[in-house]
Every structure is written in C-alpha cells, then in structure tokens.
Rosetta silent file (secondary structure, phi, psi, omega in degrees, C-alpha in Angstrom):
SEQUENCE: MRSTLIDVAREAGVSPATVDRVLNNRSGVRSRTREIVVETARRLGYLAASADGPAAGRPVDEEAIRLDFVLPAGTNTFIKMLHRQIELQAASRPEVDVRIWSLEGFNPDRLAGVLQDLHGRTRGVGVIALDHPTVREAIRSLSAENVKVVTLASDILHVPRVAYIGIDNRAAGRLAGYLVGRFMGASRSGKVALLAGSLSYRGHEEREMGFRHILAEEGSGLEIVELREMGDDRERAYSEAAALLDRHADLAAIYNIGAGNTGIARALKERGREHAVVFIGHEVTKETKPLLLDGTLDAVIDQNPRVEAREALNLLTQAVKGLALDYHPPRLQVVFRENIPES
SCORE:     score description
SCORE:     0.000 S_00000001
   1 L     0.000  133.434 -177.951    0.000    0.000    0.000 S_00000001
   2 L   -66.879  138.325  176.927    1.338    3.422   -0.987 S_00000001
   3 L   -67.198  152.298 -179.506    2.361    5.678    1.882 S_00000001
   4 L  -109.738  171.487  176.231    0.275    8.796    2.495 S_00000001
   5 H   -59.998  -36.516  178.416    1.113   12.340    3.504 S_00000001
   6 H   -63.211  -40.304  177.681   -0.094   11.453    7.019 S_00000001
   7 H   -61.006  -44.080  179.683    2.404    8.573    7.132 S_00000001
   8 H   -61.769  -44.072 -179.897    5.237   10.916    6.165 S_00000001
   9 H   -60.776  -44.479 -178.584    4.193   13.432    8.843 S_00000001
  10 H   -64.971  -44.945 -178.410    4.088   10.761   11.566 S_00000001
  11 H   -67.161  -34.617 -178.212    7.446    9.249   10.614 S_00000001
  12 H   -83.287  -12.686  179.974    9.128   12.665   10.335 S_00000001
  13 L    74.026   30.613  178.408    7.660   13.866   13.633 S_00000001
  14 L  -129.433  177.296  179.433    6.035   16.953   12.100 S_00000001
  15 L   -82.406  155.975  175.143    2.508   18.062   11.239 S_00000001
  16 H   -57.659  -34.435  178.770    0.791   17.178    7.933 S_00000001
  17 H   -62.765  -37.913  178.096    0.671   20.914    7.166 S_00000001
  18 H   -65.747  -42.688  177.514    4.471   21.081    7.420 S_00000001
  19 H   -59.676  -44.197  179.998    4.842   18.136    5.049 S_00000001
  20 H   -60.657  -42.597  179.534    2.484   19.834    2.602 S_00000001
  21 H   -63.670  -41.937 -179.042    4.504   23.073    2.745 S_00000001
  22 H   -65.632  -49.457 -174.001    7.789   21.231    2.147 S_00000001
  23 H   -70.943  -18.510  175.952    6.571   19.057   -0.718 S_00000001
  24 L  -104.123   12.323  173.264    4.957   22.052   -2.410 S_00000001
  25 L    56.354   41.613  176.844    8.083   24.172   -1.874 S_00000001
  26 L   -96.466  160.790 -175.952    6.338   26.827    0.189 S_00000001
  27 L   -78.471  175.308  175.234    8.088   29.094    2.689 S_00000001
  28 L    94.298   13.686 -179.800    7.942   29.013    6.476 S_00000001
  29 L  -129.530  133.192  179.338    9.885   25.787    7.131 S_00000001
  30 L   -64.946  152.869 -174.975   13.451   25.538    8.448 S_00000001
  31 H   -61.420  -40.823 -179.441   16.037   23.987    6.140 S_00000001
  32 H   -66.127  -37.620  177.269   16.768   21.054    8.462 S_00000001
  33 H   -63.303  -39.536  177.097   13.041   20.295    8.750 S_00000001
  34 H   -60.451  -42.583  177.949   12.842   20.293    4.954 S_00000001
  35 H   -58.542  -47.078 -177.284   15.691   17.760    4.831 S_00000001
  36 H   -61.720  -44.489 -178.153   13.960   15.490    7.339 S_00000001
  37 H   -64.496  -45.803 -178.740   10.639   15.594    5.486 S_00000001
  38 H   -65.299  -42.893  179.000   12.197   14.904    2.076 S_00000001
  39 H   -61.681  -42.482 -179.884   14.373   12.066    3.445 S_00000001
  40 H   -66.457  -43.112 -179.967   11.343   10.502    5.146 S_00000001
  41 H   -61.694  -37.933  177.359    9.165   10.865    2.054 S_00000001
  42 H   -68.613  -44.220 -178.181   11.814    9.107   -0.032 S_00000001
  43 H   -61.070  -36.365 -179.052   12.310    6.320    2.498 S_00000001
  44 L   -84.755   -4.427 -179.543    8.573    5.611    2.567 S_00000001
  45 L    82.051    9.929  178.958    8.320    5.742   -1.230 S_00000001
  46 L   -74.364  -32.260  173.637    6.105    8.831   -1.190 S_00000001
  47 L  -116.004  146.154  174.682    8.741   10.646   -3.279 S_00000001
  48 L   -66.530  145.600 -176.805   10.887    9.057   -5.945 S_00000001
  49 L   -60.938  -23.648 -178.345   14.500    8.579   -4.840 S_00000001
  50 L   -90.134   -0.113 -176.697   15.681   10.800   -7.696 S_00000001
  51 L   -61.990  141.860  176.839   13.425   13.712   -6.736 S_00000001
  52 L   -70.186  151.469  178.667   15.166   17.033   -6.258 S_00000001
  53 L   169.258  177.565 -176.010   15.195   18.434   -2.733 S_00000001
  54 L   -60.355  -26.546 -175.549   17.313   19.573    0.196 S_00000001
  55 L   -85.627   -8.478 -176.791   18.610   16.068    0.873 S_00000001
  56 L   -70.627  143.413  173.701   19.916   15.541   -2.662 S_00000001
  57 L    67.209   30.080  179.173   23.663   15.522   -3.220 S_00000001
  58 L   -65.559  131.228 -179.798   24.611   15.377    0.480 S_00000001
  59 L   -66.815  144.805  178.608   28.399   15.293    0.788 S_00000001
  60 L  -110.370  130.609  178.998   29.899   12.115    2.211 S_00000001
  61 L   -65.323  146.438  178.346   32.916   12.278    4.528 S_00000001
  62 L   -64.945  -36.721  179.543   36.000   10.481    3.285 S_00000001
  63 L  -117.583  126.202 -177.508   36.336    8.746    6.656 S_00000001
  64 L   -65.494  144.617  178.915   33.246    7.477    8.451 S_00000001
  65 E   -86.532  123.016  178.943   32.579    8.856   11.929 S_00000001
  66 E   -77.657  121.996  175.584   32.549    6.131   14.571 S_00000001
  67 E  -125.183  142.208  179.739   29.478    6.373   16.814 S_00000001
  68 E  -125.341  140.280  176.870   28.537    3.958   19.608 S_00000001
  69 E  -121.889  132.275  179.760   25.171    3.369   21.280 S_00000001
  70 E  -115.498  112.560 -174.101   24.792    1.627   24.631 S_00000001
  71 E  -125.010  153.021  176.267   21.280    0.288   25.205 S_00000001
  72 E   -69.968  147.099  170.792   19.693   -2.076   27.747 S_00000001
  73 L   -91.051 -178.261  176.969   18.974   -5.650   26.677 S_00000001
  74 L   118.671 -160.187 -172.750   15.877   -7.562   27.755 S_00000001
  75 L   -99.357   10.274 -179.690   12.199   -7.742   26.801 S_00000001
  76 L   -71.225  108.879 -174.882   11.528   -4.002   26.519 S_00000001
  77 H   -65.867  -36.348  178.553    9.921   -3.714   23.081 S_00000001
  78 H   -60.502  -43.544  179.458   10.478    0.043   22.830 S_00000001
  79 H   -63.088  -39.432  177.734   14.234   -0.434   23.343 S_00000001
  80 H   -63.357  -39.840  178.149   14.231   -3.142   20.665 S_00000001
  81 H   -65.424  -41.009  178.214   12.421   -0.773   18.292 S_00000001
  82 H   -63.828  -44.574  177.277   14.934    1.984   19.041 S_00000001
  83 H   -54.871  -48.400 -177.905   17.818   -0.450   18.489 S_00000001
  84 H   -64.737  -41.059 -179.781   16.359   -1.462   15.129 S_00000001
  85 H   -65.152  -38.826  176.527   15.761    2.134   14.049 S_00000001
  86 H   -61.595  -43.981  178.997   19.349    3.108   14.839 S_00000001
  87 H   -61.359  -48.726 -176.291   20.553    0.172   12.717 S_00000001
  88 H   -63.351  -46.299 -176.451   18.243    0.956    9.800 S_00000001
  89 H   -72.713  -34.180  177.303   18.948    4.666    9.695 S_00000001
  90 H   -65.405  -33.502 -178.768   22.689    4.260   10.181 S_00000001
  91 H   -63.418  -24.323 -179.673   22.764    1.867    7.214 S_00000001
  92 L   -96.113    8.121 -178.946   21.604    4.718    4.946 S_00000001
  93 L  -120.411   92.098 -177.245   24.261    7.141    6.245 S_00000001
  94 L   -66.001  -12.953 -178.832   27.674    6.327    4.751 S_00000001
  95 L   -79.784   -7.513 -179.331   29.271    9.149    6.775 S_00000001
  96 E  -124.142  149.862  173.926   28.872    7.193   10.044 S_00000001
  97 E  -119.442  104.962 -169.890   30.111    3.842   11.347 S_00000001
  98 E  -105.545  133.207  173.233   27.678    2.808   14.089 S_00000001
  99 E  -121.054  139.403 -179.949   28.134    0.104   16.733 S_00000001
 100 E  -119.641  129.885 -179.792   25.380   -0.871   19.209 S_00000001
 101 E  -112.957  124.621  178.135   26.111   -2.464   22.576 S_00000001
 102 E  -101.615  127.205 -172.895   23.328   -4.282   24.465 S_00000001
 103 E  -115.875  121.121  179.017   23.814   -4.430   28.217 S_00000001
 104 L   -75.666  143.183  172.026   22.023   -6.949   30.426 S_00000001
 105 L    80.744 -178.215 -176.961   20.662   -5.890   33.795 S_00000001
 106 L  -120.360   42.990 -177.097   20.538   -2.617   35.683 S_00000001
 107 L   -93.497  110.742 -177.142   24.085   -2.589   37.052 S_00000001
 108 H   -64.903  -33.521  179.296   25.532    0.963   36.912 S_00000001
 109 H   -66.431  -37.548  177.211   29.113   -0.233   37.395 S_00000001
 110 H   -66.353  -41.862  177.405   28.810   -2.549   34.396 S_00000001
 111 H   -62.228  -45.780  178.396   27.381    0.295   32.325 S_00000001
 112 H   -59.548  -37.907  178.752   30.187    2.608   33.442 S_00000001
 113 H   -63.851  -41.034  177.544   32.705   -0.082   32.457 S_00000001
 114 H   -62.818  -43.062  178.863   31.285   -0.321   28.919 S_00000001
 115 H   -63.523  -42.025  179.053   31.494    3.460   28.569 S_00000001
 116 H   -63.218  -34.562 -179.094   35.076    3.495   29.847 S_00000001
 117 H   -67.945  -14.977 -179.417   36.015    0.801   27.326 S_00000001
 118 L   -84.396   -3.673  177.915   35.013    3.156   24.499 S_00000001
 119 L   -55.526  130.378  176.436   37.897    5.540   25.278 S_00000001
 120 L    75.862    2.331 -175.908   39.999    6.120   22.168 S_00000001
 121 L  -116.483  -13.383 -170.547   37.628    4.095   19.983 S_00000001
 122 L  -139.348  160.058  175.939   34.693    6.404   19.270 S_00000001
 123 L  -104.712  -22.222 -178.078   33.780    9.993   18.380 S_00000001
 124 E  -154.634  148.587 -176.694   30.283    9.983   19.820 S_00000001
 125 E  -133.625  132.209  169.448   28.123    7.968   22.242 S_00000001
 126 E  -110.990  131.711 -172.900   24.367    7.656   22.669 S_00000001
 127 E  -144.089  136.088  165.625   23.299    6.026   25.932 S_00000001
 128 L   -91.561  102.799 -163.295   20.188    5.141   27.905 S_00000001
 129 L  -111.112  141.578  170.148   21.930    5.705   31.186 S_00000001
 130 L   -74.438  138.683 -179.274   21.308    4.913   34.812 S_00000001
 131 L   -84.567   93.107 -173.483   21.637    8.007   37.001 S_00000001
 132 L  -147.342  148.423 -176.880   24.514    6.872   39.215 S_00000001
 133 H   -54.450  -40.860 -177.802   27.882    8.415   40.271 S_00000001
 134 H   -67.443  -34.880  178.713   29.975    5.827   38.373 S_00000001
 135 H   -71.451  -43.074  178.264   27.984    6.403   35.185 S_00000001
 136 H   -60.187  -41.068 -179.482   28.180   10.180   35.516 S_00000001
 137 H   -67.485  -36.951  178.191   31.944    9.954   35.990 S_00000001
 138 H   -64.441  -39.081  178.025   32.314    7.709   32.939 S_00000001
 139 H   -67.754  -41.602  177.073   30.426   10.261   30.823 S_00000001
 140 H   -60.430  -39.065 -178.924   32.579   13.101   32.174 S_00000001
 141 H   -66.020  -42.029  176.770   35.677   11.087   31.311 S_00000001
 142 H   -63.383  -44.609 -178.836   34.537   10.531   27.720 S_00000001
 143 H   -63.155  -32.944  178.657   33.646   14.204   27.312 S_00000001
 144 H   -63.962  -23.290  176.701   37.089   15.208   28.585 S_00000001
 145 L   -95.042   14.077  179.122   38.491   13.376   25.532 S_00000001
 146 L    67.883   25.962  171.038   36.128   15.354   23.269 S_00000001
 147 L   -83.895  127.676 -178.098   33.800   12.400   22.762 S_00000001
 148 E   -82.584  135.385 -175.680   30.302   13.765   22.139 S_00000001
 149 E  -126.624  134.458  168.407   27.574   12.228   24.305 S_00000001
 150 E  -122.860  142.971  173.311   23.779   12.281   24.060 S_00000001
 151 E   -96.239  141.970 -175.779   21.413   10.721   26.572 S_00000001
 152 E  -118.518  134.501  171.950   18.425    8.842   25.173 S_00000001
 153 L    68.570  -38.947  178.172   14.923    8.339   26.662 S_00000001
 154 L  -136.201  128.317 -172.197   16.159    9.052   30.213 S_00000001
 155 L   -90.482  163.982  168.831   18.366   12.016   31.045 S_00000001
 156 L  -130.850  126.522  179.585   21.297   12.555   33.411 S_00000001
 157 L   -88.693  162.886  174.211   21.909   16.035   34.769 S_00000001
 158 L    62.646   33.494  170.219   25.241   17.670   35.628 S_00000001
 159 L  -130.325  150.905 -177.260   27.258   15.859   32.966 S_00000001
 160 L   -78.844   74.121  178.727   28.775   17.460   29.832 S_00000001
 161 L   -97.843  157.552  176.606   26.366   15.974   27.279 S_00000001
 162 L   -71.406  -43.905 -177.483   25.460   17.404   23.866 S_00000001
 163 E  -168.876  161.017  166.371   21.718   16.944   24.420 S_00000001
 164 E  -101.351  129.331 -178.985   18.983   14.829   25.947 S_00000001
 165 E  -114.304  107.876 -179.115   16.889   13.144   23.249 S_00000001
 166 L   165.223  179.626 -179.864   13.480   12.057   24.466 S_00000001
 167 L   -78.537  165.746  171.966   10.143   13.194   25.788 S_00000001
 168 L   -76.472  103.030 -172.660    9.587   15.321   28.883 S_00000001
 169 H   -70.350  -30.833  176.239    9.135   12.468   31.338 S_00000001
 170 H   -66.063  -41.411  176.471    7.720   14.623   34.126 S_00000001
 171 H   -63.633  -36.032  178.285    5.065   15.891   31.716 S_00000001
 172 H   -64.054  -41.053  177.337    4.374   12.273   30.724 S_00000001
 173 H   -64.627  -41.099  176.656    3.763   11.353   34.363 S_00000001
 174 H   -62.546  -41.541  178.772    1.424   14.303   34.819 S_00000001
 175 H   -61.683  -41.484  177.948   -0.431   13.279   31.676 S_00000001
 176 H   -61.896  -42.729  178.602   -0.831    9.738   33.020 S_00000001
 177 H   -63.084  -39.883  177.952   -2.255   11.104   36.288 S_00000001
 178 H   -63.139  -43.716 -179.273   -4.688   13.300   34.376 S_00000001
 179 H   -64.122  -43.150  178.151   -5.830   10.342   32.268 S_00000001
 180 H   -57.767  -46.491  179.615   -6.375    8.119   35.293 S_00000001
 181 H   -59.896  -42.672 -179.375   -8.528   10.814   36.880 S_00000001
 182 H   -68.327  -40.733  179.462  -10.617   11.251   33.732 S_00000001
 183 H   -68.757  -26.352  178.827  -11.112    7.512   33.231 S_00000001
 184 H   -69.920  -20.910  176.718  -12.186    7.143   36.854 S_00000001
 185 L    78.815 -151.991 -171.080  -15.155    9.372   36.115 S_00000001
 186 L   -61.905  -34.971 -175.668  -17.219   11.253   38.670 S_00000001
 187 L   -68.410  -43.548 -178.583  -15.871    9.427   41.731 S_00000001
 188 L    45.264   42.135  178.376  -12.175   10.126   41.033 S_00000001
 189 E  -142.851  157.152  178.978  -11.304    8.100   44.095 S_00000001
 190 E   137.554 -179.230 -177.375   -9.759    4.728   44.789 S_00000001
 191 E   -90.424  137.663  178.607   -6.473    2.892   45.024 S_00000001
 192 E  -126.127  139.529  175.521   -3.760    3.342   42.400 S_00000001
 193 E  -118.849  146.060  177.469   -0.570    1.311   41.957 S_00000001
 194 E  -114.872  135.495  173.500    2.582    2.296   40.074 S_00000001
 195 E  -120.739  130.072 -177.844    4.940   -0.145   38.373 S_00000001
 196 E  -123.867  153.739  173.747    8.358    1.085   37.215 S_00000001
 197 L   -68.080  -61.897  175.679   11.214   -0.488   35.300 S_00000001
 198 L  -158.245  129.277  178.433   13.882    0.999   37.536 S_00000001
 199 L   -76.306   -2.227  170.839   13.884    4.241   39.494 S_00000001
 200 L   -76.286  -12.502  165.991   17.612    4.431   38.814 S_00000001
 201 L   -81.293  120.828  179.619   16.433    5.687   35.429 S_00000001
 202 H   -58.738  -34.907  179.718   15.851    9.388   35.955 S_00000001
 203 H   -60.706  -40.860  178.844   13.072    9.234   33.367 S_00000001
 204 H   -69.847  -38.491  177.254   11.089    6.721   35.424 S_00000001
 205 H   -62.851  -40.943  179.568   11.660    8.740   38.581 S_00000001
 206 H   -67.490  -36.818  176.823   10.416   11.884   36.794 S_00000001
 207 H   -63.478  -43.762  176.859    7.285   10.096   35.566 S_00000001
 208 H   -59.519  -44.661 -178.808    6.505    9.006   39.107 S_00000001
 209 H   -60.830  -46.722  179.937    7.061   12.554   40.342 S_00000001
 210 H   -62.387  -40.707  178.951    4.778   14.064   37.705 S_00000001
 211 H   -61.924  -47.338 -179.483    2.052   11.522   38.439 S_00000001
 212 H   -64.136  -39.168 -176.266    2.139   12.205   42.171 S_00000001
 213 H   -64.544  -43.719 -177.062    2.182   15.975   41.675 S_00000001
 214 H   -70.949  -32.608  175.453   -0.938   16.171   39.537 S_00000001
 215 H   -63.635  -40.542  178.856   -2.869   13.917   41.911 S_00000001
 216 H   -68.675  -40.750 -178.341   -1.904   16.221   44.778 S_00000001
 217 H   -64.403  -40.242 -176.395   -2.696   19.389   42.809 S_00000001
 218 H   -83.099   -7.461  176.711   -6.150   18.214   41.784 S_00000001
 219 L    59.765   34.139 -179.450   -7.003   17.065   45.283 S_00000001
 220 L   -75.631  170.042  177.522   -8.542   13.839   44.003 S_00000001
 221 E   -90.371   13.595  179.371   -9.416   10.905   46.185 S_00000001
 222 E   -76.396  131.329 -176.870   -6.931    8.699   44.349 S_00000001
 223 E  -120.007  121.412  176.212   -4.478    7.032   46.729 S_00000001
 224 E   -78.270  114.017 -174.567   -1.177    5.531   45.590 S_00000001
 225 E   -97.275  -25.218 -179.863   -0.951    2.327   47.592 S_00000001
 226 E  -151.540  150.579  171.120    2.159    0.713   46.092 S_00000001
 227 E  -132.647  119.323 -177.273    5.166    1.422   43.886 S_00000001
 228 E  -124.103  143.578  173.279    7.025   -1.609   42.558 S_00000001
 229 E  -100.594  139.115 -177.592   10.078   -1.993   40.318 S_00000001
 230 L  -134.279   18.660  170.611   10.067   -4.856   37.826 S_00000001
 231 L    61.621   22.343 -179.105   13.219   -4.386   35.768 S_00000001
 232 L    54.679   32.411 -179.124   11.354   -3.795   32.490 S_00000001
 233 L  -114.725  127.980 -172.935   10.815   -7.564   32.337 S_00000001
 234 H   -66.719  -33.656  179.231    7.385   -8.889   31.328 S_00000001
 235 H   -70.167  -41.220  176.893    7.545  -12.006   33.529 S_00000001
 236 H   -68.323  -34.509  176.310    8.518  -10.004   36.581 S_00000001
 237 H   -62.550  -39.953  177.071    5.831   -7.468   35.671 S_00000001
 238 H   -61.883  -47.884 -178.509    3.308  -10.305   35.637 S_00000001
 239 H   -62.023  -44.176 -179.714    4.419  -11.560   39.064 S_00000001
 240 H   -65.590  -42.375 -179.400    4.366   -8.090   40.610 S_00000001
 241 H   -67.923  -39.666  179.271    0.968   -7.260   39.114 S_00000001
 242 H   -62.387  -46.519  178.508   -0.533  -10.591   40.144 S_00000001
 243 H   -63.526  -38.490  179.814    0.619  -10.157   43.741 S_00000001
 244 H   -62.661  -46.863 -179.522   -0.576   -6.562   43.702 S_00000001
 245 H   -66.402  -34.252  177.816   -4.067   -7.493   42.509 S_00000001
 246 H   -70.343  -32.727  178.702   -4.302  -10.270   45.088 S_00000001
 247 H   -76.655  -30.375 -175.352   -3.359   -7.864   47.898 S_00000001
 248 L  -125.314   87.563 -179.475   -5.766   -5.146   46.758 S_00000001
 249 L   -64.616  -19.705 -179.000   -9.079   -6.599   45.613 S_00000001
 250 L  -105.837   21.333  179.165  -10.407   -3.047   45.268 S_00000001
 251 E   -59.533  132.649 -175.818   -7.531   -1.665   43.183 S_00000001
 252 E  -100.462  -29.532 -174.351   -8.930    0.965   40.814 S_00000001
 253 E  -154.810  152.305  174.306   -6.021    1.834   38.528 S_00000001
 254 E  -128.920  130.759  169.595   -2.492    0.890   37.430 S_00000001
 255 E  -113.200  114.322  177.487    0.042    3.235   35.861 S_00000001
 256 E   -92.737  108.744 -175.651    2.917    1.323   34.285 S_00000001
 257 L   -72.285  -30.483 -175.114    5.842    3.740   34.122 S_00000001
 258 L  -117.320 -138.346 -179.504    8.098    1.396   32.151 S_00000001
 259 L   -93.104 -169.889  178.127    7.832   -1.745   30.032 S_00000001
 260 L    87.949   20.380 -178.607    6.116   -5.058   30.799 S_00000001
 261 H   -58.880  -37.198 -177.843    2.578   -4.114   29.733 S_00000001
 262 H   -67.023  -34.343  177.010    1.841   -7.632   28.476 S_00000001
 263 H   -66.086  -42.400  178.260    2.736   -9.147   31.851 S_00000001
 264 H   -64.431  -43.265  179.615    0.411   -6.765   33.689 S_00000001
 265 H   -60.650  -39.910  178.639   -2.356   -7.434   31.163 S_00000001
 266 H   -61.211  -43.182  178.942   -1.983  -11.183   31.692 S_00000001
 267 H   -64.464  -40.238  178.626   -2.423  -10.772   35.455 S_00000001
 268 H   -63.782  -45.435 -176.555   -5.517   -8.603   34.935 S_00000001
 269 H   -67.910  -37.992  179.444   -7.107  -11.055   32.492 S_00000001
 270 H   -61.556  -27.910 -178.881   -6.459  -14.107   34.660 S_00000001
 271 L  -101.040    6.633  178.518   -8.436  -12.408   37.435 S_00000001
 272 L    64.514   31.238 -175.332  -11.177  -11.114   35.160 S_00000001
 273 L  -118.381   17.330 -175.814  -10.351   -7.501   35.998 S_00000001
 274 L   -66.433  -22.056  178.226   -9.128   -6.243   32.621 S_00000001
 275 L  -109.062    1.032 -179.464  -12.162   -3.959   32.255 S_00000001
 276 L   -99.930  -25.569 -178.198  -12.526   -3.065   35.929 S_00000001
 277 L  -105.634  124.773  174.487   -9.058   -1.589   36.521 S_00000001
 278 E   -66.524  129.712 -174.875   -7.988    1.549   34.647 S_00000001
 279 E  -129.923  115.119  177.853   -4.661    0.723   32.992 S_00000001
 280 E  -115.968  132.159  179.831   -2.350    3.395   31.545 S_00000001
 281 E  -134.984 -166.522 -179.320    1.014    2.464   30.010 S_00000001
 282 E  -125.899  145.617  168.760    3.747    3.662   27.662 S_00000001
 283 L    78.455  126.306  171.962    4.678    3.017   24.013 S_00000001
 284 L   -84.573  117.443  179.635    2.664    1.771   21.045 S_00000001
 285 L  -136.107  176.134  177.923    4.116   -1.607   20.059 S_00000001
 286 L   -64.742  -22.314  178.340    2.885   -4.788   18.398 S_00000001
 287 L   -83.949  -34.775 -176.698    2.130   -6.069   21.921 S_00000001
 288 H   -82.599  -24.139  179.752    0.217   -3.027   23.197 S_00000001
 289 H   -58.005  -48.983  178.609   -1.999   -2.567   20.126 S_00000001
 290 H   -62.427  -31.187  179.998   -4.142   -5.690   20.832 S_00000001
 291 H   -71.720  -31.723  172.567   -4.444   -4.611   24.483 S_00000001
 292 H   -69.314  -42.019 -176.882   -5.797   -1.238   23.389 S_00000001
 293 H   -65.824  -37.622 -178.436   -8.211   -2.903   20.997 S_00000001
 294 L   -90.583    1.078  174.177   -9.648   -5.301   23.584 S_00000001
 295 L    87.132    3.151  177.541   -9.892   -2.598   26.259 S_00000001
 296 L   -68.630  -46.307  172.491   -7.313   -3.996   28.677 S_00000001
 297 L   -92.689  128.207  179.690   -5.162   -0.911   28.161 S_00000001
 298 L   -83.410  -35.924  179.890   -7.165    2.298   28.327 S_00000001
 299 E  -160.613  153.408  177.905   -4.455    4.568   26.887 S_00000001
 300 E  -127.215  132.848  174.755   -0.790    4.549   25.942 S_00000001
 301 E   -93.965  117.500 -167.546    1.587    7.517   26.159 S_00000001
 302 E  -113.289  147.479  168.314    3.793    7.159   23.120 S_00000001
 303 L  -129.718  152.460 -170.747    7.137    8.450   21.883 S_00000001
 304 L   -96.504  110.891 -179.010    8.483    7.758   18.414 S_00000001
 305 H   -65.690  -26.017  177.852   11.670    5.626   18.324 S_00000001
 306 H   -64.709  -42.981  179.807   12.242    6.561   14.673 S_00000001
 307 H   -66.437  -42.224 -178.310   12.466   10.233   15.590 S_00000001
 308 H   -65.432  -40.228  177.024   14.745    9.551   18.565 S_00000001
 309 H   -63.963  -45.389 -179.728   17.108    7.422   16.454 S_00000001
 310 H   -60.004  -47.089 -176.660   17.175   10.067   13.722 S_00000001
 311 H   -68.585  -35.263  177.885   17.859   12.923   16.128 S_00000001
 312 H   -63.335  -46.322  179.036   20.577   10.980   17.964 S_00000001
 313 H   -64.573  -41.824  179.590   22.425   10.267   14.723 S_00000001
 314 H   -62.732  -51.439 -174.039   21.955   13.856   13.530 S_00000001
 315 H   -66.252  -41.621  178.628   23.085   15.546   16.743 S_00000001
 316 H   -63.783  -42.710  179.119   26.106   13.329   17.302 S_00000001
 317 H   -64.132  -44.459  178.693   27.242   13.802   13.698 S_00000001
 318 H   -61.745  -42.967 -178.416   26.719   17.567   13.870 S_00000001
 319 H   -65.115  -43.249  179.168   28.575   17.809   17.185 S_00000001
 320 H   -62.255  -38.059 -179.268   31.550   15.778   15.939 S_00000001
 321 H   -80.287   -6.370 -179.009   31.760   17.983   12.841 S_00000001
 322 L    75.492   23.953  179.685   31.501   21.141   14.937 S_00000001
 323 L   -89.247  161.085  174.960   28.255   22.210   13.257 S_00000001
 324 L   -64.644  138.190 -177.314   25.385   24.113   14.875 S_00000001
 325 L   -81.972  134.886  178.865   22.946   21.694   16.512 S_00000001
 326 L  -126.532   99.348 -170.799   19.436   21.501   15.055 S_00000001
 327 L  -106.015  129.503  175.502   17.232   19.432   17.358 S_00000001
 328 L  -115.406   95.256 -173.624   13.682   18.301   16.629 S_00000001
 329 L   -67.556  150.311  176.094   12.426   16.687   19.860 S_00000001
 330 L   -67.104  148.927 -178.726    9.966   13.775   19.762 S_00000001
 331 L   -91.167  145.847  174.796    6.367   14.661   20.517 S_00000001
 332 L   -84.410  124.670 -175.849    4.399   13.315   23.434 S_00000001
 333 E  -133.329  137.577  174.112    1.280   11.590   22.096 S_00000001
 334 E   -98.888  128.901 -179.387   -1.632    9.821   23.752 S_00000001
 335 E  -115.686  127.704  174.969   -2.958    6.816   21.832 S_00000001
 336 L  -111.465 -179.767  177.443   -6.386    5.322   22.478 S_00000001
 337 H   -58.206  -33.200 -173.514   -8.178    2.456   20.742 S_00000001
 338 H   -81.967  -12.254 -178.848   -9.642    4.903   18.254 S_00000001
 339 H  -131.275   36.007  177.813   -6.366    6.458   17.016 S_00000001
 340 L   -64.157  126.794 -179.961   -3.897    3.561   16.887 S_00000001
 341 L   -68.102  156.746 -176.826   -1.271    4.392   14.222 S_00000001
 342 L   -68.012  -32.789 -177.459   -0.907    2.052   11.271 S_00000001
 343 L  -143.157    0.000    0.000    2.732    1.229   11.973 S_00000001
C-alpha cells in the first residue's frame, strides 16, 4: 500500500501541514526540517529517490565517523524498536560507522565499564543511562576526551552531554495522572498502583514525580498504595501485578511507568479484571496494540523511536563535525483504541 502524507508526517515527527509546505516548496519551514521531510518521504516511497530536494547531493565524509550506542537488553519492546531504528537509519548514512552495545541488567558499574572501554575508539556515544555516580563519571571522562555524548529516553543532569533526546518524562507522568482521573469518572477516588522499570532511570523517577504531583494538585481521592520496580521484564511485571491485585481486591487503577505491559495485562485477564481496573502504560508496540483494541489498556503515552534514532544520529554527527545543533524533539502523544497508528 502506498504511503500517504499522514504517514510521512508521523514518521518525520512533524505536522501534515508542514509536510504539505515542504513538498509544495512553500516558505515558512526551516532547512533542516525540509531535509527530514524529504528524506522521510523518499524512504517511505512517497517521493521518488531521484526527486530534487534539500537532501539531494549530500556530501559524504571520506572517513566514516565512529558512533557507539549503549542500550539495555531484555524484553523491553520500545528499546528493541529503538535499536532497530538506529541500525536501519545508520545503514543509509555512509558518513557514520555505528556500533550498538546491548547491556544486560541494571548494574551501573557494568554500564560505566562499557562506557570506559570506548575511550579512544569512538567519536560519539548515545546512551540510555542509569543516574549513578559511576555512570556520571564515565560520561565526564569521555567528554574530557572530546567524545560527544547524548542521553536517550532518560536524562542525566550535571554531565557534559550534547543533548537529551526524548520526551519530557515529568510531563508524561502528569499526563498519566490526568488520564487516570478522567477515566475514573465522577468518583475520582480509589487505590492506584505504580509499576516502574527501575527508578535508577531518571526518566522513570520523573514520571513518578509528575504523576504524584498532579494527583496532589487536583485534590482527588486517588491514593497511591504501592510502587514496585520490575526491571522492564514482562515475567517479573506479571508476578508483581498478580501479587498486587491479590493484595488489593479493590484496586482501581495501574500506571505502568516502564515496560512489561503484556505481563500486567496477563495478570488482569487471569483475574477477570481487565475492564474493571484503569490501565495506563507507555509506548505503542505490536504487543500493546491488541491490548488497546480489547480494552485492557485504556491509553498509551507514546514516543516515536524513529524520531529519537534520527535525532541521535543527527546531533552526534553535527557535534563531531563542529556544526550548529538543530534538534527536533519527539512529541508526546496519547494513543487510544480509536487512534492507533498504522505502523
């Protein structure tokens, strides 16, 4: 099926109106945005590869720039999608030589060791990093050697990074709290549980903070009764959710801060509570789409891994070359059953 203008807009992370302006060569769009739209339109087959445009005739460096990405391993589908997008997009960029390292577990010392091992081997690093002193020191050490660093999906403050690439996680937590309140209806009271991948991720900590703040601000009767970490693992998410539901027969809502939505859904369905408990999660994936369709998941707060991969590659390359940075952050989007994206 031929891609549409809407498909191009979603993949490029811009509005359909912006795509229309670019493809019809109208003013009011930044040059880098024009490049992104044209590149996306070509990749999706909406424009012929030979079409003229800002991306045509891009110069290729004589020597490829070595970039390294350090990502968590495991069952987190969003991370797998991000991994795949980095691979796909890097393959179409002859100016970069990209290596991806998958790290098991949530051990900050192991992560710091991988970062330290990249000394003298790389020009730029993208990392989903645990907020821990050893990790911060490893990033400072790389930056001292003029290695450019971007943080992905979860930020670390007080380190010399080029940029944080990801959504505003505190805003995402507030949005989740708002959604829970609206889905609860007139009563807006009851027990709520939070499940997180790891609070050593600053992003997960910020989501929790945002969720708690909006509940306090609105003065609702919603009470957070438990907060559990489940390592972004679906089996552990199932075990934690099952125990949680057994302890709280009157649980009204679950906000899953991290991954593991399928494990939580399994626990809800086994107890026949998939339509009785409000369930808000993160990321549209092949696993969460059926849960939205059958009503187990009420809403998903989504970020686009294609945009994050694109921006990471762009910013690291620009920083290594000493060019001005042009950042297009991913948009925060709420997906319900009625607006599930096609891909």
